[in-house]
Amino acid sequence: MAIIVSRKERFLDKLYIPALLVGLKVTFRRFFESLFLGRTMTIQYPEQKREYSQRFRGEHFISVDANKVENCTSCYLCQTVCPAECITIIAEERPNDQNPYGVRKEKRPVRFDIDALRCCFCGFCEEACPKDAIKLSRNYEMAVETRAQAFYDLDHLKREVKGRG
Amino acid sequence: MDLFEWIALILKLVFVLAAVLNTVPIVVWFERRGSAWMQGRVGPNRVGPFGLMQPIADVIKFIFKEDFVPEQASKFFYHAAPVLAAVAPLAAFAAIPFGSYLIIGDRQVPLQIAQLDVGILAALAFAGLEVYPVMLSGWASNNKYSTFGALRGSSQMVSYEIGLGLALVSMLMIYGTLDLNAMVKYQEQTLWGFLPSWGVFLNPVAFVIFLVAIFAETNRLPFDLPEGDAELVGGYHTEYGSTKFLMFFFAEYIAMIMASSLLITLFFGGYAPLPGMKAGVDVLASALGFGSVGTQNLWAVVQVLSMIFKVGCVMFFFVWVRWTFPRFRFDQLMDLGWKILFPLALINLLVVAIFIAMLGG
């Protein structure tokens, strides 16, 4: 139900000129602040970057241990949970010489592909991963020149990411 | 006319043309950066220092775009419209004085292209031509949006010309002349000893009406219905691209500069600087050891600079208003023009006439 509001307009209100002057004052104050005090909202992008939250979910990466061996053990949990079905894993047994930890990393991914164009950045893979292997970094600059470049393979995912980027 | 006068005339023409055409990119730059500042943004600041080269980049972009002509357009009028749009306001500058006179040799060179006794009428006649490019382009493009834009534009311009004309008549009664130079002379006097006797102080109501009317005449934002970006794509110049659009774009700003110089000449003392400045310039001239000729020439330069300064202030106001106020609806626009400004201008005219009769003007 609509509520009828009736405002009493004085003569000055009906002239509209005081209201117009108030409007002009607002924009002039903003003009002065932007020009002389530098209070602008703009982030001048390539030089300045927006500081996103610590929990921002950006480009994927796979964490590695001290020997640069990926933490992934090809358990397929991320591939199973992924709602966008963008993860494809091919597993095999890890050779013993590459596995100084014994039973902990018996399996390894031969291929670990993420189709970033399909990914919806929900972060379920990160939650499902029992080894904290797959993670989402805070990098949001993911533009690529070809579709193939948006198809991340294991080499790309194993890149060094400090903290979460 | 002898050779001296011809050369002086050509130099004046070149000066006015160059001054006006070079003001346009500056205003366009200010429109873009000023609007940004008013909205708390930064604006285009990448091309050149402070983004000053941005208008040049824009122009280059326009020139390299495809020169497109719609198939169903009537070609002659389609091409004539942008030309007329740019020429009409430029021609109006001929009547506007931008300084008193220079003394070269033993001759006086008035700083006005055409010394017309009916200068204000000439300026208005050329300003009135601005409605034709709107109609021509809208009709010749053979496009719905263009036609609507032209329809709105022509009715708006014609409606507001009435308020403009009546406000003008009241000023003409005060000044008692149609000569723009004489009007400026009148406004060089002082009012009660301290206030310059500018039209805005003599007749503020006429000033408000004239101001609103020139906003409508130049299709600036509170009245930009002919262009109507939101619902008419681009209004009357929807079908214009590349250099032809550039002509319209320039014409819009030239018309603004022309309207503001007319406003200044009528209401802000034209090229006359503030009343106290004459003495200051005299002191400066005697300190520099100028004779009477040098003093007059220095004074003329100060007058031209003050004219440019005043035009700049009004242009700032144009931009300021554009980025402050929302647009009118079309019926509101017509209401304002016919039901408010027109009667107000008539009453104002009557009051001014009574005052002049009582004071024995």
mmCIF file of C-alpha atoms in Angstrom, chain B residues 278-292 294-295 298:
data_model
loop_
_atom_site.group_PDB
_atom_site.id
_atom_site.type_symbol
_atom_site.label_atom_id
_atom_site.label_comp_id
_atom_site.label_asym_id
_atom_site.label_seq_id
_atom_site.Cartn_x
_atom_site.Cartn_y
_atom_site.Cartn_z
ATOM 1 C CA LYS B 278 41.653 51.761 -15.361
ATOM 2 C CA ALA B 279 43.634 53.705 -12.747
ATOM 3 C CA GLY B 280 45.865 50.692 -12.141
ATOM 4 C CA VAL B 281 46.655 50.327 -15.818
ATOM 5 C CA ASP B 282 47.386 54.085 -16.039
ATOM 6 C CA VAL B 283 49.861 53.763 -13.164
ATOM 7 C CA LEU B 284 51.486 50.743 -14.799
ATOM 8 C CA ALA B 285 51.706 52.539 -18.162
ATOM 9 C CA SER B 286 53.307 55.649 -16.660
ATOM 10 C CA ALA B 287 55.722 53.444 -14.710
ATOM 11 C CA LEU B 288 56.695 51.775 -17.989
ATOM 12 C CA GLY B 289 56.976 55.219 -19.618
ATOM 13 C CA PHE B 290 54.186 54.771 -22.176
ATOM 14 C CA GLY B 291 52.619 57.795 -23.849
ATOM 15 C CA SER B 292 48.886 58.182 -24.367
ATOM 16 C CA GLY B 294 50.872 53.133 -25.417
ATOM 17 C CA THR B 295 48.463 53.517 -22.503
ATOM 18 C CA LEU B 298 47.896 48.452 -23.013
#
